[in-house]
XYZ file of C-alpha atoms in Angstrom:
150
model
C -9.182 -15.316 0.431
C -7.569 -13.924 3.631
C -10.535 -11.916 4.748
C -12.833 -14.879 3.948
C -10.590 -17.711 6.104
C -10.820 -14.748 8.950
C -14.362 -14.854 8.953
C -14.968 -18.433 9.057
C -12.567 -18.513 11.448
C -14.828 -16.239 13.822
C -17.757 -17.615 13.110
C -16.726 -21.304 14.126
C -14.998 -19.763 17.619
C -18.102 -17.969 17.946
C -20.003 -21.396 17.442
C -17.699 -23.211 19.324
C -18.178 -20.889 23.053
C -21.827 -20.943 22.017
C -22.526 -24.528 22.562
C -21.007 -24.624 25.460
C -23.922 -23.504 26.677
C -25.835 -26.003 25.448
C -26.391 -28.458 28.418
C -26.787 -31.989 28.419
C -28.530 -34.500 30.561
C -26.289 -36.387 32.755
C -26.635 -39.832 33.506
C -25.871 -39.639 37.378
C -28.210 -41.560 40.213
C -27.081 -42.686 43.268
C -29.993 -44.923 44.143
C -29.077 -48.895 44.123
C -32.012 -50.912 42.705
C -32.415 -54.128 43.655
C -32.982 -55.125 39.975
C -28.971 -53.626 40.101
C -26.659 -57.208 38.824
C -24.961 -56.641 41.482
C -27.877 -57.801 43.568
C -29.027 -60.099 41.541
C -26.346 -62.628 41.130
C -24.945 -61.395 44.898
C -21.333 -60.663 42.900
C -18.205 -61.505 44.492
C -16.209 -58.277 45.336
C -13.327 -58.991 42.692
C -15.872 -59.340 39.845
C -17.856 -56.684 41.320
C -15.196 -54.120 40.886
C -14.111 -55.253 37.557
C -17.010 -54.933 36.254
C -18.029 -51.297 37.859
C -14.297 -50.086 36.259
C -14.425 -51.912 32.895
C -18.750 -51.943 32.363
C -20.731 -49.422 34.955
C -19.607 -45.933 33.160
C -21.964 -46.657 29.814
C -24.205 -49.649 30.821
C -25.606 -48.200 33.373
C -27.851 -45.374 35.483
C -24.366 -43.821 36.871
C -21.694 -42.985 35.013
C -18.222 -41.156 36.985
C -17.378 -38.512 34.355
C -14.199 -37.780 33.058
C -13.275 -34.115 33.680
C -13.701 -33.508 29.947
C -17.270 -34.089 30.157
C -17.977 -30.338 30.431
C -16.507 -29.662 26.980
C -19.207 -29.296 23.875
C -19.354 -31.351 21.454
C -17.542 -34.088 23.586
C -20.755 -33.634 26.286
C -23.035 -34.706 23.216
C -21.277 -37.256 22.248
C -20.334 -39.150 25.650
C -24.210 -38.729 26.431
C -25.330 -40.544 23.258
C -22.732 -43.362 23.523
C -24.184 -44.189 27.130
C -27.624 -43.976 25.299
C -26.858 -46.458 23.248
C -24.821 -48.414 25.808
C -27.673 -48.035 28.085
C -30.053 -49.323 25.520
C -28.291 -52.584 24.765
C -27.556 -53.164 28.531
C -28.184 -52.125 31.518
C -26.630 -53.541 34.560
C -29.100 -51.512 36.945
C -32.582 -52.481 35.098
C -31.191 -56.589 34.690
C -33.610 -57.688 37.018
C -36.017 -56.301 35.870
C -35.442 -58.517 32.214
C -37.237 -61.559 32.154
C -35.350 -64.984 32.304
C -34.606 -65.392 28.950
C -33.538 -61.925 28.434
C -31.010 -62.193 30.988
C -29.343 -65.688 29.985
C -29.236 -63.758 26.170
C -27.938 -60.609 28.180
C -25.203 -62.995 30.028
C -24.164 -65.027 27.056
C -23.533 -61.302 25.068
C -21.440 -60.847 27.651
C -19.583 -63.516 27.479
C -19.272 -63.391 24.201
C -18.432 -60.113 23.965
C -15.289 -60.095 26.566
C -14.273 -63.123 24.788
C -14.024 -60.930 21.586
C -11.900 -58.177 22.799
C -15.102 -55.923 21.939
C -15.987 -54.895 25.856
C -14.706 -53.177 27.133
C -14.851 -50.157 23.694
C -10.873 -49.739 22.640
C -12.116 -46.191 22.146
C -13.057 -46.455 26.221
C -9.961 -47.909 27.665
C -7.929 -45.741 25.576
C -8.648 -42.939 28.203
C -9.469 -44.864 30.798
C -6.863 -47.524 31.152
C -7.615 -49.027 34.190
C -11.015 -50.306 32.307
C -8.911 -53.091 30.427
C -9.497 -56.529 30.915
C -6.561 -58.843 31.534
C -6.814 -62.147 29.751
C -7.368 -63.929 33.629
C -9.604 -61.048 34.300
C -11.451 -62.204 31.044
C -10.994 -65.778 32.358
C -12.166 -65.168 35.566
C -15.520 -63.269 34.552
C -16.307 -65.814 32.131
C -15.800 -68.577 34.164
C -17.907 -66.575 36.745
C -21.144 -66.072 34.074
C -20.571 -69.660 33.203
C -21.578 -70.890 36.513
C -24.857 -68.829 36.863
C -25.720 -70.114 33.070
C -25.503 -73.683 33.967
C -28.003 -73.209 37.079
């Protein structure tokens, strides 16, 4: 029983330093689109940066990695989260959505801050500084509001 939980052992270290060679594809650009929200809606700076801390990381082409990035299986896994992020929203391609798509896209939004759902509690836990206040909250709705009624 020993020998056998010895073996295993090795073979998952083994395993383990092997996959760190597997890389990953990063999602890192630095060019700004001018489909980018940002340029869009011509965002004030306050809900400009609350957005880039709290929403820019997973929805969209740049994310600032966290120095754990390098580290297999966590690489795999923080690439397919902004995947899916990505897929659902993303704040560089929203110009590029048609009208409807972005009043859906801005109500989700909305909707979603109101929730407590954005941003992920599995996000902020690392990254603090990503947590929405309540008048944060307040501020951005009120803020997405406005363009909706135009």
């Amino acid at each position: 029983m020993k020998r056998s939980l010895k073996i295993i052992t090795f073979f998952l270290l083994i395993a383990l330093v092997g996959i760190q060679f597997i890389p990953t594809k990063r999602n890192q650009s630095n060019e700004v689109l001018t489909s980018d929200f940002m340029q869009v809606y011509q965002v004030p700076k306050k809900i400009e940066k609350m957005l880039k801390t709290s929403c820019y990381d997973c929805h969209s082409n740049n994310t600032d990695y966290p120095w754990y990035n390098k580290i297999q299986p966590i690489s795999y896994f923080l690439e397919q989260h902004i995947s899916e992020g990505k897929e659902e929203l993303n704040f560089n391609e929203f110009g590029l959505y048609s009208k409807r798509r972005r009043r859906n896209k801005l109500r989700a939004i909305t909707s979603q801050i109101k929730k407590g759902m954005m941003p992920l509690e599995t996000y902020t836990i690392i990254h603090n500084e990503a947590k929405l206040s309540e008048k944060e909250k307040i501020v951005i709705e009120e803020w997405i509001d406005n363009i909706l009624i135009k």
